[in-house]
Amino acid sequence: MTAEPLVPIDLAQIDVRVAPDLLPFAAPLENGVTGWNDRDVLWLGPDEWLVVSEPQTASTVARELHDALAGHHHSVLDVSANRIVFDLIDGLEVLSSGCGLDLHPTRWRPGMCAQTLFRKAQVILHQRDERTTRVFVRPSFERDVIDRLAATRVS
Amino acid sequence: MTARRLPDGGSWIDRSRPLTFRFDGEEYEGFEGDTLASALLANDVTGGFRSPILGRPRGIMTAGPEEPNAFVEVSQPWFDPIVAATMVELVDGLVAEPRAGVGRLPSTRVPSRRAEHRHISVETLVVGGGLSGRTAASAAASRGDRVVLVDERHRMNDAPDDVIGLPRTTALGIYDDGYVIALESTPELERLWHVRADHVVLATGATERPIAFAGNDRPGVMLSTAAAVYRRHFGVKVDEAPALITTNDVGLVARAMVMDGGPEEGPVINFQIDPISDELPTDGSLLVSGGFNPNLTLWRAIGGTVEYHRRFACFVPGKGPPWLKVAGMANGEHIPDCAPVWYVDGERTTAFVDLQRDQTVADIADALDAGLTSVEHVKRATYIGTAIDQGRTSGVLTAAIVNQMLGTGPDAQGPTSARPPAVPVPYTTIAGPDRGDLLDPIRRTRIHPWHEEHSAVFEDVGQWKRPRYFPRTGEDMDAAVARECLAVRSAAGVLDASTLGKIEVIGPDAAAFLDRMYTNRMSTLAVGSIRYGFMLGLDGMVADDGVAMRLADDRFFVTTTTGNAAMVLDRFEEWLQTEWPELHVYCTSVTEQWADVAIAGPKARDVLGALGTDLDLSPGAFPFMTFRDGAVAGIAARVARVSFTGELSYEILVDGRRALELWEALLRAGNAIGITPYGTEAMHALRAEKGFVIVGQDTDGTVTPDDLGMGWIVRKDDSDFIGRRSLRRADTSRSDRKQLVGLLSDHLLPEGAQLVEEDTGRTPMATIGHVTSSYRSPSLDRPIALAMVARGRQRHGQTILAPLPGSTIAADVVSPVFYDPEGARHDG
Amino acid sequence: MLLIRCPWCGPRDEIEFRYGGQAHIAYPADPDALSDADWADFLFMRDNPRGPFRERWYHVHGCRRWFNAVRDTSTHRFVATYRIDEEPV
């Protein structure tokens, strides 16, 4: 893992819950990520997705989704503050110090995501490309997760 | 016995790299690749150890983890309280001394190695880097498996291609579904591997076992293959002409290897030819080979069975889990035929079976004479096998001797099984980096940095750190809490309430769903209004409380207590997914999306006005138990008029990222009226003055709403809700149940104090209840308490007693609402 | 540590899950119609077989889905896991 300090990235995050056939974009497979224009759509569950886009776009994305799903039972929530996000570069080894997921590059590939545990903190991992792992974590756990990653990195 | 390093030979040592080390105060030299044991033998240190209980002189008996004698404390360059010298890799500057029996905790800080954890998933894990282990690893790799091969020794032949080879790595335990914990221990680091493998191959080899005979524990007695290992891998010769006592041919081969094919000298007792011998040498070097035990500790710990093999006189694997295989000597392959000789009868009191527990054939005989017949019981009577070598050399021997003495045949009972970890592991290694603040996650709110800067004293609430109080210079807790409480009663205080659980409940059936989850009706709640609710367990007991805000016909915002946030969401999901999939409701945790700041006190409205808001704050436009969305200090906010203090109060919910900004703006706006940050201690005291319960403090899972005097919160119509049926059970409608009351006393009652009607002066006394909350009430300037007391509501006006060590406190039973019983203050 | 196959997320470590007790015990359609004894039976009494056992699990740190499983209580081995809307295997 590279040694730059971990800096949270400001991103819009929208939680969507609806029957999958109603989505205005191609639903990602289980534990997968698809694109929706320039946005990432992360699979969180069989009827739950996280749309991740540029900062300040939360209300735009939410409105688009509301419009597309109008008349159907759905839930669209701005959860941009519900998790902080940072990108780890070459960080799979250090993540494996506290995560039981199979993170071998032949199994854990770009375009995959998972909700799992890093030690005792629930995290969402999104492998963006060969080197970049995006980590979503509740803000209250931010310091714990970052300190734990750093403790493994320096040791 | 004399031992020496030969001028050449030794496949594991590098003679171009001499190392200096200290043992028991003396300085010695060894080579890179030595173990501490091999280096000691090379320096002719053949004894130097003592047995833990009897203090008998002992020497190095083995060359591996089965060593029962040569234990040391390592103090440099790392610290290890107790470890077998045969398993210590020699490094320059190593300092060690003999340590018998148990390790010592150092009184000062000691050097430690880096400690870390690593998870890895593979298709195949092989334990043991010998020939059969490498063969199994190679076969797995060639079919495309990812393979890890671990070996506890510090020297291992190169791993096959495409196999991750980990020398110095001991499998400590093997668990369900191929989960193996292994400890990699090098001079630089201790790394705990968590391996998840589809297939596990145990190629753990076999360990030579000793024979119990009189004086078999003296220095100079060594397992025959250990002597061969020292000769072959370390170039150390343990004697010119050692004697041998053996039950098998391997002992003969080992002795020949030690003697370099030199002239046959010294006595040899071969039980394959001579069933009995009374000429055991009593001094000098004596090699022993009692046969070979497949190493099946890991196999047995996960439930693998063993069977007795008559020709090999040992136990071999039977049945085990489908993902686990045993290979090589561990599987009973290449074990030499062996005469079943376990002990040589004679002076039994010095015929040692477990050298680390100083237990002999006589001790086993005593246990059997006392009537014990099970190996498990003999183990517990003698402690055989319970020392830190886990009975590697004594387990099979003990079972065989018991079988023989009882005349039950060698297959009647097998050895007892050992639990993980397979070798001693320091707790610091298990902890790895998870120490200090990282021991358990510390959850912090967005406003936490401000609390820290302002000297808050924190309280643990689950994993959260919440400010308990904010002491000013010279204040103790009582003074700080009193000041904070009085500020709320007279002006205004602010509380960081961000830890409250928050859930969005959305869908056409949201109201119907919440009606089933709460005891009161949420479907009649008007949009813009708030209702306080109780959630019960199926057993009718109070499980959580909180408020529901109706955002729209099909949308609610629900709060939970800090500690139950996850539980409540899980419960919602459980009922929606498993019982009522027909309900169209989505629940989403937004606990950390929203920060929550409560401002409470008669001047709360003024502060909010001064802060600047587009909301009409007049009581008519914004009444109690309603909420409004608007802007506060320029921040989009949801403002809720609820009160946990009895005072005029607003909870201001904003995007978590703007919480600190709001907090600081509130303090600036309230500066003129003396706005005061308050912590959980003041919050608890303030709510107790009002008789508001805290679920989990005043309730303990055995309390119904009626017990709390809150029967009004349970709707009486025919519609069902969780826990409703249980409220009709005979036990929950008993008339003598404990009920919530207030207590007034001259002295502070300890929380948890038992309450009685009459102090007989003698325990036990019949108790009628207990104190659940107790504070020095700043507003009333006297001690107050809440308590659960049998038939409590009928006792108002009575005096009851709290007998305590040294004194008894009398308390008057009163209504639990001590302050503002009319509820006149929540409008300011 | 058990390896549990979430019907949605695939095999994950046991620590990601919460145990939910015996499966296929429906909440009574009309609790009021039950006697105290029958209600207590629903509330407190569960099977405890040696061998295959149908039970509920919750992927609490993953997709937050409840699902059912058949686990052999004598070996800890999972025979099957299936979605909540699937027929028992």
PDB file of C-alpha atoms in Angstrom, chain B residues 13-134:
ATOM      1  CA  ILE B  13      23.874 -24.271   9.391  1.00  0.00           C
ATOM      2  CA  ASP B  14      26.016 -21.700   7.634  1.00  0.00           C
ATOM      3  CA  ARG B  15      29.496 -21.933   9.088  1.00  0.00           C
ATOM      4  CA  SER B  16      30.525 -18.659   7.453  1.00  0.00           C
ATOM      5  CA  ARG B  17      28.094 -16.823   9.724  1.00  0.00           C
ATOM      6  CA  PRO B  18      29.065 -17.258  13.357  1.00  0.00           C
ATOM      7  CA  LEU B  19      26.680 -15.859  15.979  1.00  0.00           C
ATOM      8  CA  THR B  20      27.200 -14.978  19.610  1.00  0.00           C
ATOM      9  CA  PHE B  21      24.547 -15.701  22.245  1.00  0.00           C
ATOM     10  CA  ARG B  22      24.172 -15.939  26.004  1.00  0.00           C
ATOM     11  CA  PHE B  23      22.623 -18.788  27.914  1.00  0.00           C
ATOM     12  CA  ASP B  24      22.281 -18.835  31.684  1.00  0.00           C
ATOM     13  CA  GLY B  25      24.810 -16.014  31.989  1.00  0.00           C
ATOM     14  CA  GLU B  26      27.523 -17.575  29.799  1.00  0.00           C
ATOM     15  CA  GLU B  27      28.513 -16.449  26.328  1.00  0.00           C
ATOM     16  CA  TYR B  28      28.656 -19.018  23.525  1.00  0.00           C
ATOM     17  CA  GLU B  29      29.031 -19.165  19.779  1.00  0.00           C
ATOM     18  CA  GLY B  30      26.871 -20.863  17.221  1.00  0.00           C
ATOM     19  CA  PHE B  31      26.069 -20.558  13.538  1.00  0.00           C
ATOM     20  CA  GLU B  32      23.279 -19.120  11.525  1.00  0.00           C
ATOM     21  CA  GLY B  33      20.775 -21.925  11.043  1.00  0.00           C
ATOM     22  CA  ASP B  34      21.286 -23.324  14.525  1.00  0.00           C
ATOM     23  CA  THR B  35      18.500 -23.658  17.032  1.00  0.00           C
ATOM     24  CA  LEU B  36      19.328 -22.672  20.571  1.00  0.00           C
ATOM     25  CA  ALA B  37      19.319 -26.401  21.408  1.00  0.00           C
ATOM     26  CA  SER B  38      21.726 -27.389  18.659  1.00  0.00           C
ATOM     27  CA  ALA B  39      24.044 -24.505  19.531  1.00  0.00           C
ATOM     28  CA  LEU B  40      24.033 -25.526  23.205  1.00  0.00           C
ATOM     29  CA  LEU B  41      24.899 -29.125  22.296  1.00  0.00           C
ATOM     30  CA  ALA B  42      27.633 -27.854  19.976  1.00  0.00           C
ATOM     31  CA  ASN B  43      29.098 -26.141  23.038  1.00  0.00           C
ATOM     32  CA  ASP B  44      28.823 -29.355  25.077  1.00  0.00           C
ATOM     33  CA  VAL B  45      26.020 -27.940  27.184  1.00  0.00           C
ATOM     34  CA  THR B  46      24.187 -31.203  27.641  1.00  0.00           C
ATOM     35  CA  GLY B  47      22.287 -30.457  30.834  1.00  0.00           C
ATOM     36  CA  GLY B  48      21.512 -27.212  32.530  1.00  0.00           C
ATOM     37  CA  PHE B  49      17.773 -27.681  32.940  1.00  0.00           C
ATOM     38  CA  ARG B  50      15.675 -28.716  35.919  1.00  0.00           C
ATOM     39  CA  SER B  51      12.381 -30.505  36.103  1.00  0.00           C
ATOM     40  CA  PRO B  52       9.557 -28.198  37.207  1.00  0.00           C
ATOM     41  CA  ILE B  53       8.265 -30.077  40.252  1.00  0.00           C
ATOM     42  CA  LEU B  54      10.996 -32.385  41.553  1.00  0.00           C
ATOM     43  CA  GLY B  55      13.925 -30.219  40.455  1.00  0.00           C
ATOM     44  CA  ARG B  56      15.717 -33.164  38.879  1.00  0.00           C
ATOM     45  CA  PRO B  57      18.550 -32.379  36.460  1.00  0.00           C
ATOM     46  CA  ARG B  58      17.445 -32.591  32.844  1.00  0.00           C
ATOM     47  CA  GLY B  59      18.928 -32.133  29.420  1.00  0.00           C
ATOM     48  CA  ILE B  60      17.840 -31.663  25.856  1.00  0.00           C
ATOM     49  CA  MET B  61      15.898 -34.786  24.895  1.00  0.00           C
ATOM     50  CA  THR B  62      14.497 -33.984  21.469  1.00  0.00           C
ATOM     51  CA  ALA B  63      15.090 -31.806  18.428  1.00  0.00           C
ATOM     52  CA  GLY B  64      11.554 -30.514  17.938  1.00  0.00           C
ATOM     53  CA  PRO B  65       8.328 -29.178  19.454  1.00  0.00           C
ATOM     54  CA  GLU B  66       7.879 -32.351  21.504  1.00  0.00           C
ATOM     55  CA  GLU B  67      10.706 -31.272  23.842  1.00  0.00           C
ATOM     56  CA  PRO B  68       9.628 -31.805  27.475  1.00  0.00           C
ATOM     57  CA  ASN B  69      12.784 -30.588  29.297  1.00  0.00           C
ATOM     58  CA  ALA B  70      14.717 -27.772  27.681  1.00  0.00           C
ATOM     59  CA  PHE B  71      12.479 -24.760  28.174  1.00  0.00           C
ATOM     60  CA  VAL B  72      13.897 -21.260  28.241  1.00  0.00           C
ATOM     61  CA  GLU B  73      12.888 -17.666  28.689  1.00  0.00           C
ATOM     62  CA  VAL B  74      14.140 -15.498  25.849  1.00  0.00           C
ATOM     63  CA  SER B  75      14.843 -11.895  26.876  1.00  0.00           C
ATOM     64  CA  GLN B  76      16.772 -10.546  23.864  1.00  0.00           C
ATOM     65  CA  PRO B  77      16.311  -9.506  21.099  1.00  0.00           C
ATOM     66  CA  TRP B  78      12.628 -10.230  21.752  1.00  0.00           C
ATOM     67  CA  PHE B  79      10.838 -11.524  24.802  1.00  0.00           C
ATOM     68  CA  ASP B  80       9.228 -14.915  25.083  1.00  0.00           C
ATOM     69  CA  PRO B  81       8.295 -16.061  28.587  1.00  0.00           C
ATOM     70  CA  ILE B  82       8.698 -19.753  27.897  1.00  0.00           C
ATOM     71  CA  VAL B  83       9.613 -21.680  24.779  1.00  0.00           C
ATOM     72  CA  ALA B  84      11.376 -24.936  23.950  1.00  0.00           C
ATOM     73  CA  ALA B  85      15.079 -24.387  23.146  1.00  0.00           C
ATOM     74  CA  THR B  86      14.587 -26.764  20.226  1.00  0.00           C
ATOM     75  CA  MET B  87      12.212 -24.248  18.627  1.00  0.00           C
ATOM     76  CA  VAL B  88      14.271 -21.079  19.136  1.00  0.00           C
ATOM     77  CA  GLU B  89      16.061 -19.989  16.008  1.00  0.00           C
ATOM     78  CA  LEU B  90      19.496 -18.708  16.951  1.00  0.00           C
ATOM     79  CA  VAL B  91      20.154 -15.034  16.215  1.00  0.00           C
ATOM     80  CA  ASP B  92      23.120 -12.862  17.084  1.00  0.00           C
ATOM     81  CA  GLY B  93      22.747 -11.406  20.557  1.00  0.00           C
ATOM     82  CA  LEU B  94      20.135 -13.894  21.700  1.00  0.00           C
ATOM     83  CA  VAL B  95      19.858 -14.024  25.489  1.00  0.00           C
ATOM     84  CA  ALA B  96      18.071 -16.929  27.154  1.00  0.00           C
ATOM     85  CA  GLU B  97      17.982 -18.735  30.449  1.00  0.00           C
ATOM     86  CA  PRO B  98      16.454 -21.984  31.605  1.00  0.00           C
ATOM     87  CA  ARG B  99      12.839 -21.777  32.670  1.00  0.00           C
ATOM     88  CA  ALA B 100      11.063 -24.684  34.290  1.00  0.00           C
ATOM     89  CA  GLY B 101       7.341 -25.254  34.241  1.00  0.00           C
ATOM     90  CA  VAL B 102       5.742 -21.870  33.789  1.00  0.00           C
ATOM     91  CA  GLY B 103       6.802 -18.587  32.269  1.00  0.00           C
ATOM     92  CA  ARG B 104       7.067 -15.344  34.198  1.00  0.00           C
ATOM     93  CA  LEU B 105       5.417 -12.094  33.351  1.00  0.00           C
ATOM     94  CA  PRO B 106       8.067  -9.417  33.198  1.00  0.00           C
ATOM     95  CA  SER B 107       7.617  -6.429  35.500  1.00  0.00           C
ATOM     96  CA  THR B 108       8.983  -3.989  32.970  1.00  0.00           C
ATOM     97  CA  ARG B 109       8.414  -3.335  29.325  1.00  0.00           C
ATOM     98  CA  VAL B 110      10.091  -5.990  27.200  1.00  0.00           C
ATOM     99  CA  PRO B 111      11.225  -6.038  23.585  1.00  0.00           C
ATOM    100  CA  SER B 112       8.537  -7.422  21.348  1.00  0.00           C
ATOM    101  CA  ARG B 113       8.411  -8.423  17.755  1.00  0.00           C
ATOM    102  CA  ARG B 114       6.075  -6.892  15.227  1.00  0.00           C
ATOM    103  CA  ALA B 115       2.738  -8.635  15.566  1.00  0.00           C
ATOM    104  CA  GLU B 116       0.224  -8.739  12.768  1.00  0.00           C
ATOM    105  CA  HIS B 117      -2.658 -10.705  11.368  1.00  0.00           C
ATOM    106  CA  ARG B 118      -3.219 -11.899   7.819  1.00  0.00           C
ATOM    107  CA  HIS B 119      -6.212 -13.602   6.219  1.00  0.00           C
ATOM    108  CA  ILE B 120      -5.695 -15.777   3.170  1.00  0.00           C
ATOM    109  CA  SER B 121      -8.023 -17.989   1.163  1.00  0.00           C
ATOM    110  CA  VAL B 122      -6.645 -20.973  -0.712  1.00  0.00           C
ATOM    111  CA  GLU B 123      -7.891 -24.166  -2.254  1.00  0.00           C
ATOM    112  CA  THR B 124      -5.322 -26.277  -0.429  1.00  0.00           C
ATOM    113  CA  LEU B 125      -3.377 -25.845   2.785  1.00  0.00           C
ATOM    114  CA  VAL B 126      -0.671 -28.368   3.586  1.00  0.00           C
ATOM    115  CA  VAL B 127       0.654 -28.594   7.116  1.00  0.00           C
ATOM    116  CA  GLY B 128       4.159 -30.054   7.186  1.00  0.00           C
ATOM    117  CA  GLY B 129       6.960 -29.478   4.702  1.00  0.00           C
ATOM    118  CA  GLY B 130       8.435 -32.966   4.589  1.00  0.00           C
ATOM    119  CA  LEU B 131       8.410 -35.181   1.545  1.00  0.00           C
ATOM    120  CA  SER B 132       4.741 -36.128   1.712  1.00  0.00           C
ATOM    121  CA  GLY B 133       3.703 -32.541   2.437  1.00  0.00           C
ATOM    122  CA  ARG B 134       5.645 -31.222  -0.524  1.00  0.00           C
TER     123      ARG B 134
END
